C-alpha positions as a LaTeX table, in Angstrom:
\begin{tabular}{lrrr}
\hline
Residue & $x$ (\AA) & $y$ (\AA) & $z$ (\AA) \\
\hline
Met1 & $-0.05$ & $-0.08$ & $-0.14$ \\
Ile2 & 1.38 & 3.47 & $-1.01$ \\
Val3 & 0.16 & 5.33 & 1.96 \\
Ala4 & 1.94 & 2.86 & 4.38 \\
Ala5 & 4.93 & 3.39 & 2.26 \\
Gly6 & 4.70 & 7.07 & 3.07 \\
Met7 & 4.22 & 8.24 & $-0.42$ \\
Gly8 & 0.98 & 10.41 & 0.21 \\
Trp9 & $-2.20$ & 10.82 & $-1.26$ \\
Pro10 & $-1.55$ & 12.01 & $-4.97$ \\
Asn11 & 0.14 & 8.53 & $-5.66$ \\
Leu12 & $-2.76$ & 6.17 & $-4.51$ \\
Asp13 & $-4.59$ & 4.41 & $-7.11$ \\
Glu14 & $-8.32$ & 4.09 & $-7.01$ \\
Asp15 & $-9.02$ & 1.43 & $-4.80$ \\
Glu16 & $-6.83$ & 2.80 & $-2.10$ \\
Ile17 & $-8.70$ & 6.39 & $-2.50$ \\
Val18 & $-12.00$ & 4.52 & $-2.00$ \\
Lys19 & $-10.80$ & 2.63 & 1.04 \\
Val20 & $-9.47$ & 6.03 & 2.55 \\
Met21 & $-12.65$ & 7.93 & 1.68 \\
Ala22 & $-14.67$ & 4.95 & 3.02 \\
Cys23 & $-12.80$ & 4.88 & 6.40 \\
Gly24 & $-13.00$ & 8.75 & 6.75 \\
Val25 & $-16.90$ & 8.48 & 6.19 \\
Val26 & $-17.18$ & 5.89 & 9.00 \\
Ile27 & $-14.99$ & 7.86 & 11.30 \\
Ile28 & $-16.90$ & 10.88 & 10.65 \\
Gly29 & $-20.26$ & 8.65 & 11.02 \\
Leu30 & $-18.77$ & 7.43 & 14.40 \\
Leu31 & $-17.75$ & 10.89 & 15.50 \\
Trp32 & $-21.15$ & 12.05 & 14.66 \\
Leu33 & $-22.79$ & 9.10 & 16.36 \\
Ala34 & $-20.95$ & 9.72 & 19.48 \\
Gly35 & $-21.98$ & 13.34 & 19.63 \\
Tyr36 & $-25.54$ & 12.44 & 19.03 \\
Ile37 & $-25.71$ & 9.89 & 21.93 \\
Ile38 & $-23.99$ & 12.52 & 24.38 \\
Trp39 & $-26.38$ & 15.15 & 23.21 \\
Asp40 & $-29.31$ & 12.46 & 23.92 \\
Ile41 & $-28.10$ & 11.71 & 27.17 \\
Ile42 & $-27.72$ & 15.45 & 28.15 \\
Gln43 & $-31.36$ & 16.10 & 26.85 \\
Ser44 & $-32.55$ & 13.18 & 28.90 \\
Glu45 & $-30.96$ & 14.22 & 32.03 \\
Leu46 & $-32.24$ & 17.86 & 31.45 \\
Tyr47 & $-35.71$ & 16.48 & 30.84 \\
Asn48 & $-35.47$ & 14.30 & 34.08 \\
Ala49 & $-34.14$ & 17.41 & 36.09 \\
Arg50 & $-37.34$ & 19.48 & 34.74 \\
Ala51 & $-39.76$ & 16.80 & 35.43 \\
His52 & $-38.36$ & 16.42 & 39.08 \\
Arg53 & $-38.49$ & 20.00 & 39.87 \\
Lys54 & $-41.95$ & 20.25 & 38.42 \\
Glu55 & $-43.22$ & 17.28 & 40.41 \\
Lys56 & $-41.46$ & 18.78 & 43.55 \\
Ala57 & $-43.02$ & 22.31 & 43.06 \\
Gln58 & $-46.51$ & 20.49 & 42.57 \\
Ala59 & $-46.20$ & 18.81 & 45.89 \\
Glu60 & $-45.21$ & 22.07 & 47.63 \\
Gln61 & $-48.07$ & 23.71 & 46.14 \\
Ala62 & $-50.14$ & 20.97 & 47.20 \\
Glu63 & $-48.59$ & 21.28 & 50.95 \\
Arg64 & $-49.09$ & 25.02 & 51.07 \\
Glu65 & $-52.79$ & 24.61 & 49.64 \\
Ala66 & $-53.29$ & 21.97 & 52.50 \\
Ile67 & $-52.13$ & 24.21 & 55.27 \\
Arg68 & $-53.85$ & 27.12 & 53.78 \\
Ala69 & $-57.23$ & 25.05 & 53.76 \\
Asp70 & $-56.36$ & 23.90 & 57.55 \\
Arg71 & $-55.97$ & 27.36 & 58.54 \\
Glu72 & $-59.24$ & 28.50 & 56.90 \\
Trp73 & $-60.99$ & 25.58 & 58.47 \\
Arg74 & $-59.66$ & 26.49 & 62.13 \\
Gln75 & $-60.93$ & 30.04 & 61.50 \\
Gln76 & $-63.87$ & 28.92 & 60.30 \\
Leu77 & $-64.29$ & 26.95 & 63.75 \\
Arg78 & $-63.34$ & 29.84 & 65.63 \\
Ala79 & $-65.82$ & 32.34 & 63.82 \\
Glu80 & $-68.67$ & 29.65 & 64.43 \\
Gly81 & $-67.83$ & 29.85 & 68.18 \\
Trp82 & $-66.17$ & 26.62 & 68.84 \\
Pro83 & $-63.82$ & 26.62 & 71.89 \\
Pro84 & $-60.02$ & 27.05 & 71.30 \\
Gly85 & $-58.06$ & 23.72 & 70.64 \\
Ile86 & $-61.45$ & 21.99 & 69.11 \\
Glu87 & $-59.53$ & 21.76 & 65.82 \\
Glu88 & $-56.85$ & 19.56 & 67.48 \\
Leu89 & $-59.52$ & 16.71 & 68.03 \\
Pro90 & $-59.73$ & 13.97 & 65.72 \\
Ala91 & $-62.26$ & 14.48 & 62.62 \\
Glu92 & $-64.52$ & 11.53 & 64.32 \\
Gln93 & $-64.97$ & 13.06 & 67.57 \\
Ile94 & $-65.67$ & 16.53 & 66.04 \\
Arg95 & $-68.26$ & 14.95 & 63.98 \\
Glu96 & $-69.54$ & 13.10 & 67.11 \\
Ile97 & $-69.82$ & 16.56 & 68.86 \\
Val98 & $-71.62$ & 18.24 & 65.80 \\
Gln99 & $-74.14$ & 15.25 & 65.64 \\
Gln100 & $-74.72$ & 15.39 & 69.60 \\
Ala101 & $-75.39$ & 19.45 & 69.13 \\
Thr102 & $-77.46$ & 19.03 & 66.30 \\
Ala103 & $-79.56$ & 16.20 & 68.13 \\
Val104 & $-79.99$ & 18.59 & 71.17 \\
His105 & $-80.99$ & 21.31 & 68.79 \\
His106 & $-83.65$ & 19.54 & 67.31 \\
Lys107 & $-85.01$ & 18.04 & 70.54 \\
Val108 & $-85.14$ & 21.60 & 71.79 \\
Ala109 & $-86.71$ & 22.84 & 68.80 \\
Ala110 & $-89.30$ & 20.06 & 68.80 \\
Ala111 & $-89.93$ & 20.72 & 72.43 \\
Leu112 & $-90.38$ & 24.54 & 71.80 \\
Thr113 & $-92.97$ & 23.87 & 68.78 \\
His114 & $-94.90$ & 21.13 & 70.49 \\
Ser115 & $-94.99$ & 22.83 & 73.68 \\
Gln116 & $-98.36$ & 25.04 & 74.62 \\
Gln117 & $-96.24$ & 27.10 & 77.16 \\
Pro118 & $-94.92$ & 30.59 & 76.22 \\
Leu119 & $-91.18$ & 30.83 & 75.32 \\
Tyr120 & $-90.40$ & 33.03 & 78.08 \\
Ser121 & $-91.76$ & 30.38 & 80.80 \\
Leu122 & $-89.03$ & 27.87 & 79.38 \\
Ile123 & $-86.21$ & 30.20 & 80.32 \\
\hline
\end{tabular}
């Protein structure tokens, strides 16, 4: 082979020129493929980082919304006249208290409507 003997490009025959050109194309193709793979890995990492930040932001937003809803619920309880600390009770116990209060209210209302006595005499 003339290239191996150091005689250079102008002294190559047609078969050797085709081989050199094919090797050059293969090398360029491999370099392009390596660059594409690296670019794809970088894009994948960027996409994953964005998705992670988005999920984290959504979780933080949901947590802020839950805190805000809890604060509004506590303010509503206080505005309705519930004693301080009632919001610390479990939801089942609060439901039970509300049911008992509603039952008492209905009993008092029924007693007042069915009673023949004037309202001031019951006080």
